[in-house]
Amino acid sequence: MAALLPALQKGLEGLGLPLASEQQTQLLDYMDLIGKWTKVYNLTAVRDANEMLTHHLLDSLAVIAPLRRELAKLKGPMLDGSLEQGVATPNLTKTSQAKFSLLDVGAGAGLPGVVIAITCPDVSVTCVDTVAKKAAFIQQAAVTLKLSNLQGLHARVENLTQAYDVVCSRAFASLLDFTTWSKPSLASHGVWMAMKGKHPSQELEALPDKVSVFHVEQLHVPSLDAERCIVWMRG
């Protein structure tokens, strides 16, 4: 995977996303881990390393800058003490560094959850999946990559009771199903981040009034000739 470092660095430059060399190494080690596990457990249909870099890694990295922007907006209300009981975020004081919580629903191989954990060490990431082997892979990734802010959880999202600052998904389900099933996991001040391909007009029309779409953000993924967007929502 080290041979892909120049391509990764070029992609990061295209995204305007500077990362430490250690984080770049972790990203490539993560790709290597996916490749090894996929030989046995079929974590992803993408097997070619170069394709994995663009379709998985850079695709997930494209959401990091937008995510950091939205987390910065959340920081104010959180530090003002407006967190409700049960939110999966440590107690904060005005002198402490903000520690956010994010739930990746239907995480599969950990995209984008593991990528977020690598690039955003101030975000505690939980990847939930109904397939036990996929949750076990996330746990192994946390150990292998030494990510103390990452955990895999084998469960159905609708059965979770903790609330998170951000609830995200990538190619998981329709917006209606995603928001309906994960609503109990969204903190009152939190946001949904749904990664989609083309602008999901029909899915947006199907959302109830209680789900507020505040931004549909177009993304550019370097070396990927495909449409990508984030649908940002509040409950």
Short mmCIF file of C-alpha atoms in Angstrom, two decimals:
data_model
loop_
_atom_site.label_atom_id
_atom_site.label_comp_id
_atom_site.label_asym_id
_atom_site.label_seq_id
_atom_site.Cartn_x
_atom_site.Cartn_y
_atom_site.Cartn_z
CA MET A 1 0.00 0.00 0.00
CA ALA A 2 2.98 2.32 0.44
CA ALA A 3 3.09 2.62 -3.36
CA LEU A 4 -0.24 4.44 -3.16
CA LEU A 5 1.12 7.19 -0.90
CA PRO A 6 1.79 9.66 -3.76
CA ALA A 7 -1.74 9.14 -5.10
CA LEU A 8 -3.18 9.62 -1.61
CA GLN A 9 -1.16 12.79 -1.10
CA LYS A 10 -2.30 14.13 -4.46
CA GLY A 11 -5.89 13.41 -3.49
CA LEU A 12 -5.47 15.15 -0.14
CA GLU A 13 -4.02 18.16 -1.94
CA GLY A 14 -7.03 18.19 -4.26
CA LEU A 15 -9.33 18.13 -1.24
CA GLY A 16 -7.37 20.86 0.52
CA LEU A 17 -7.01 18.49 3.46
CA PRO A 18 -3.55 18.51 5.09
CA LEU A 19 -2.90 15.43 7.23
CA ALA A 20 0.08 14.38 9.32
CA SER A 21 2.29 11.65 7.91
CA GLU A 22 1.13 9.32 10.69
CA GLN A 23 -2.50 9.80 9.62
CA GLN A 24 -1.61 9.14 5.99
CA THR A 25 0.11 5.91 7.03
CA GLN A 26 -2.94 4.91 9.10
CA LEU A 27 -5.22 5.45 6.10
CA LEU A 28 -3.10 3.19 3.90
CA ASP A 29 -2.79 0.59 6.68
CA TYR A 30 -6.57 0.69 6.97
CA MET A 31 -6.91 0.03 3.23
CA ASP A 32 -4.52 -2.89 3.59
CA LEU A 33 -6.58 -4.28 6.47
CA ILE A 34 -9.76 -4.05 4.40
CA GLY A 35 -8.03 -5.95 1.61
CA LYS A 36 -6.92 -8.76 3.93
CA TRP A 37 -10.32 -9.18 5.59
CA THR A 38 -12.21 -8.94 2.30
CA LYS A 39 -10.47 -12.08 1.07
CA VAL A 40 -12.36 -13.98 3.78
CA TYR A 41 -15.39 -11.92 4.78
CA ASN A 42 -16.28 -9.93 1.64
CA LEU A 43 -16.32 -6.54 3.34
CA THR A 44 -16.40 -4.69 0.02
CA ALA A 45 -16.96 -5.47 -3.65
CA VAL A 46 -14.03 -3.20 -4.57
CA ARG A 47 -10.83 -5.25 -4.66
CA ASP A 48 -8.43 -3.21 -6.80
CA ALA A 49 -6.16 -1.04 -4.64
CA ASN A 50 -6.29 2.03 -6.89
CA GLU A 51 -10.07 1.81 -7.12
CA MET A 52 -10.30 1.35 -3.36
CA LEU A 53 -8.27 4.53 -2.93
CA THR A 54 -10.65 6.66 -5.02
CA HIS A 55 -14.01 4.97 -4.40
CA HIS A 56 -13.55 4.37 -0.68
CA LEU A 57 -10.75 6.38 0.86
CA LEU A 58 -10.91 9.67 -1.06
CA ASP A 59 -14.71 9.40 -1.22
CA SER A 60 -14.80 9.29 2.59
CA LEU A 61 -12.07 11.92 2.99
CA ALA A 62 -14.19 14.35 0.95
CA VAL A 63 -16.59 14.71 3.90
CA ILE A 64 -13.93 15.60 6.49
CA ALA A 65 -13.75 19.36 5.83
CA PRO A 66 -17.57 19.72 5.76
CA LEU A 67 -17.83 17.63 8.93
CA ARG A 68 -15.27 19.77 10.75
CA ARG A 69 -17.22 22.87 9.73
CA GLU A 70 -20.47 21.50 11.19
CA LEU A 71 -18.73 20.31 14.35
CA ALA A 72 -17.36 23.81 14.86
CA LYS A 73 -20.95 25.09 14.76
CA LEU A 74 -21.96 22.52 17.39
CA LYS A 75 -19.12 23.45 19.72
CA GLY A 76 -20.80 26.62 21.00
CA PRO A 77 -24.08 25.12 22.23
CA MET A 78 -22.26 22.13 23.68
CA LEU A 79 -19.89 24.25 25.74
CA ASP A 80 -22.81 26.32 26.95
CA GLY A 81 -24.03 23.19 28.75
CA SER A 82 -27.00 22.38 26.55
CA LEU A 83 -26.23 18.65 26.29
CA GLU A 84 -29.09 16.46 27.37
CA GLN A 85 -28.64 13.46 29.62
CA GLY A 86 -27.44 10.34 27.82
CA VAL A 87 -25.51 12.01 25.02
CA ALA A 88 -22.41 9.99 24.19
CA THR A 89 -20.05 12.92 24.74
CA PRO A 90 -17.84 13.53 27.81
CA ASN A 91 -18.65 16.38 30.17
CA LEU A 92 -17.09 19.58 28.92
CA THR A 93 -15.94 22.79 30.51
CA LYS A 94 -15.13 26.02 28.78
CA THR A 95 -11.45 25.32 29.26
CA SER A 96 -11.47 21.77 27.89
CA GLN A 97 -11.09 20.67 24.31
CA ALA A 98 -14.42 19.73 22.71
CA LYS A 99 -14.91 16.00 22.29
CA PHE A 100 -17.64 15.12 19.84
CA SER A 101 -19.46 11.86 19.29
CA LEU A 102 -20.42 10.37 15.93
CA LEU A 103 -22.43 7.28 15.02
CA ASP A 104 -21.78 5.66 11.62
CA VAL A 105 -24.89 3.63 10.73
CA GLY A 106 -24.57 0.49 8.63
CA ALA A 107 -20.84 1.04 8.75
CA GLY A 108 -19.80 -2.09 6.86
CA ALA A 109 -16.04 -1.86 6.40
CA GLY A 110 -15.98 1.40 8.37
CA LEU A 111 -16.51 3.94 5.63
CA PRO A 112 -16.56 6.76 6.54
CA GLY A 113 -16.37 6.02 10.28
CA VAL A 114 -12.80 4.73 10.46
CA VAL A 115 -11.60 7.51 8.14
CA ILE A 116 -13.24 10.06 10.44
CA ALA A 117 -11.62 8.47 13.51
CA ILE A 118 -8.19 8.71 11.84
CA THR A 119 -8.53 12.29 10.62
CA CYS A 120 -10.54 13.73 13.53
CA PRO A 121 -8.99 12.54 16.81
CA ASP A 122 -11.35 14.80 18.77
CA VAL A 123 -14.34 12.79 17.53
CA SER A 124 -15.36 9.59 19.29
CA VAL A 125 -16.65 7.29 16.52
CA THR A 126 -18.99 4.33 16.94
CA CYS A 127 -19.59 2.16 13.87
CA VAL A 128 -22.76 0.11 14.18
CA ASP A 129 -23.66 -2.80 11.92
CA THR A 130 -26.10 -5.70 12.12
CA VAL A 131 -23.44 -8.09 10.77
CA ALA A 132 -21.24 -9.35 13.60
CA LYS A 133 -18.15 -9.90 11.43
CA LYS A 134 -18.26 -6.30 10.19
CA ALA A 135 -18.48 -4.98 13.75
CA ALA A 136 -15.58 -7.27 14.66
CA PHE A 137 -13.56 -5.83 11.78
CA ILE A 138 -14.05 -2.32 13.17
CA GLN A 139 -12.84 -3.49 16.56
CA GLN A 140 -9.77 -5.05 14.91
CA ALA A 141 -9.13 -1.84 12.98
CA ALA A 142 -9.24 0.15 16.23
CA VAL A 143 -6.60 -2.14 17.75
CA THR A 144 -4.39 -2.41 14.65
CA LEU A 145 -4.45 1.32 13.91
CA LYS A 146 -4.25 2.28 17.61
CA LEU A 147 -7.43 4.34 17.45
CA SER A 148 -8.72 4.83 20.99
CA ASN A 149 -11.57 6.97 19.60
CA LEU A 150 -13.07 4.13 17.53
CA GLN A 151 -15.32 1.22 18.43
CA GLY A 152 -17.41 -1.30 16.50
CA LEU A 153 -20.88 -2.20 17.72
CA HIS A 154 -22.94 -5.21 16.64
CA ALA A 155 -26.54 -4.02 16.92
CA ARG A 156 -29.54 -2.60 15.10
CA VAL A 157 -29.47 1.19 15.14
CA GLU A 158 -33.13 1.42 16.16
CA ASN A 159 -32.27 -0.42 19.39
CA LEU A 160 -29.59 2.04 20.52
CA THR A 161 -30.29 4.36 23.43
CA GLN A 162 -27.29 6.72 23.47
CA ALA A 163 -27.51 10.02 21.61
CA TYR A 164 -24.75 11.33 19.36
CA ASP A 165 -23.74 14.76 18.09
CA VAL A 166 -23.58 13.48 14.49
CA VAL A 167 -25.30 10.46 12.98
CA CYS A 168 -23.96 9.58 9.55
CA SER A 169 -24.43 6.99 6.83
CA ARG A 170 -22.94 6.16 3.45
CA ALA A 171 -24.95 4.20 0.90
CA PHE A 172 -27.04 2.81 3.76
CA ALA A 173 -30.75 3.35 3.10
CA SER A 174 -33.24 5.95 1.91
CA LEU A 175 -33.20 9.24 3.79
CA LEU A 176 -36.61 8.40 5.24
CA ASP A 177 -35.50 5.04 6.62
CA PHE A 178 -32.16 6.41 7.80
CA THR A 179 -33.68 9.27 9.77
CA THR A 180 -36.57 7.18 11.10
CA TRP A 181 -34.42 4.34 12.36
CA SER A 182 -31.66 6.54 13.81
CA LYS A 183 -33.79 9.33 15.32
CA PRO A 184 -33.39 8.02 18.91
CA SER A 185 -29.60 8.18 18.43
CA LEU A 186 -29.55 11.85 17.42
CA ALA A 187 -28.92 14.39 20.17
CA SER A 188 -31.33 17.32 20.31
CA HIS A 189 -28.57 19.65 19.12
CA GLY A 190 -27.17 17.09 16.66
CA VAL A 191 -27.16 16.73 12.89
CA TRP A 192 -27.59 13.93 10.39
CA MET A 193 -24.93 13.59 7.70
CA ALA A 194 -26.13 11.37 4.84
CA MET A 195 -23.61 10.65 2.09
CA LYS A 196 -25.30 10.22 -1.27
CA GLY A 197 -24.40 10.03 -4.95
CA LYS A 198 -26.65 12.09 -7.18
CA HIS A 199 -28.92 14.73 -5.66
CA PRO A 200 -31.66 12.55 -4.05
CA SER A 201 -34.68 14.64 -5.06
CA GLN A 202 -37.29 11.93 -4.59
CA GLU A 203 -35.88 10.88 -1.22
CA LEU A 204 -35.94 14.50 -0.04
CA GLU A 205 -39.59 14.83 -1.04
CA ALA A 206 -40.45 11.73 1.02
CA LEU A 207 -39.10 13.20 4.27
CA PRO A 208 -41.63 14.27 6.93
CA ASP A 209 -41.86 17.88 8.11
CA LYS A 210 -40.17 16.97 11.40
CA VAL A 211 -36.93 16.34 9.48
CA SER A 212 -35.35 19.64 8.47
CA VAL A 213 -32.92 19.59 5.55
CA PHE A 214 -30.65 22.59 5.99
CA HIS A 215 -28.06 21.91 3.29
CA VAL A 216 -27.46 19.61 0.32
CA GLU A 217 -23.73 19.95 -0.24
CA GLN A 218 -22.09 18.92 -3.48
CA LEU A 219 -18.72 17.21 -3.12
CA HIS A 220 -15.75 16.84 -5.43
CA VAL A 221 -13.80 13.61 -5.04
CA PRO A 222 -10.39 13.74 -6.78
CA SER A 223 -9.96 11.14 -9.54
CA LEU A 224 -13.57 9.99 -9.19
CA ASP A 225 -15.86 10.76 -12.12
CA ALA A 226 -19.13 10.48 -10.22
CA GLU A 227 -21.58 12.74 -8.43
CA ARG A 228 -21.38 12.91 -4.65
CA CYS A 229 -23.23 14.99 -2.07
CA ILE A 230 -23.99 15.26 1.62
CA VAL A 231 -27.53 15.78 2.85
CA TRP A 232 -27.39 17.67 6.16
CA MET A 233 -30.49 17.39 8.37
CA ARG A 234 -31.81 18.11 11.83
CA GLY A 235 -34.57 16.34 13.70
#
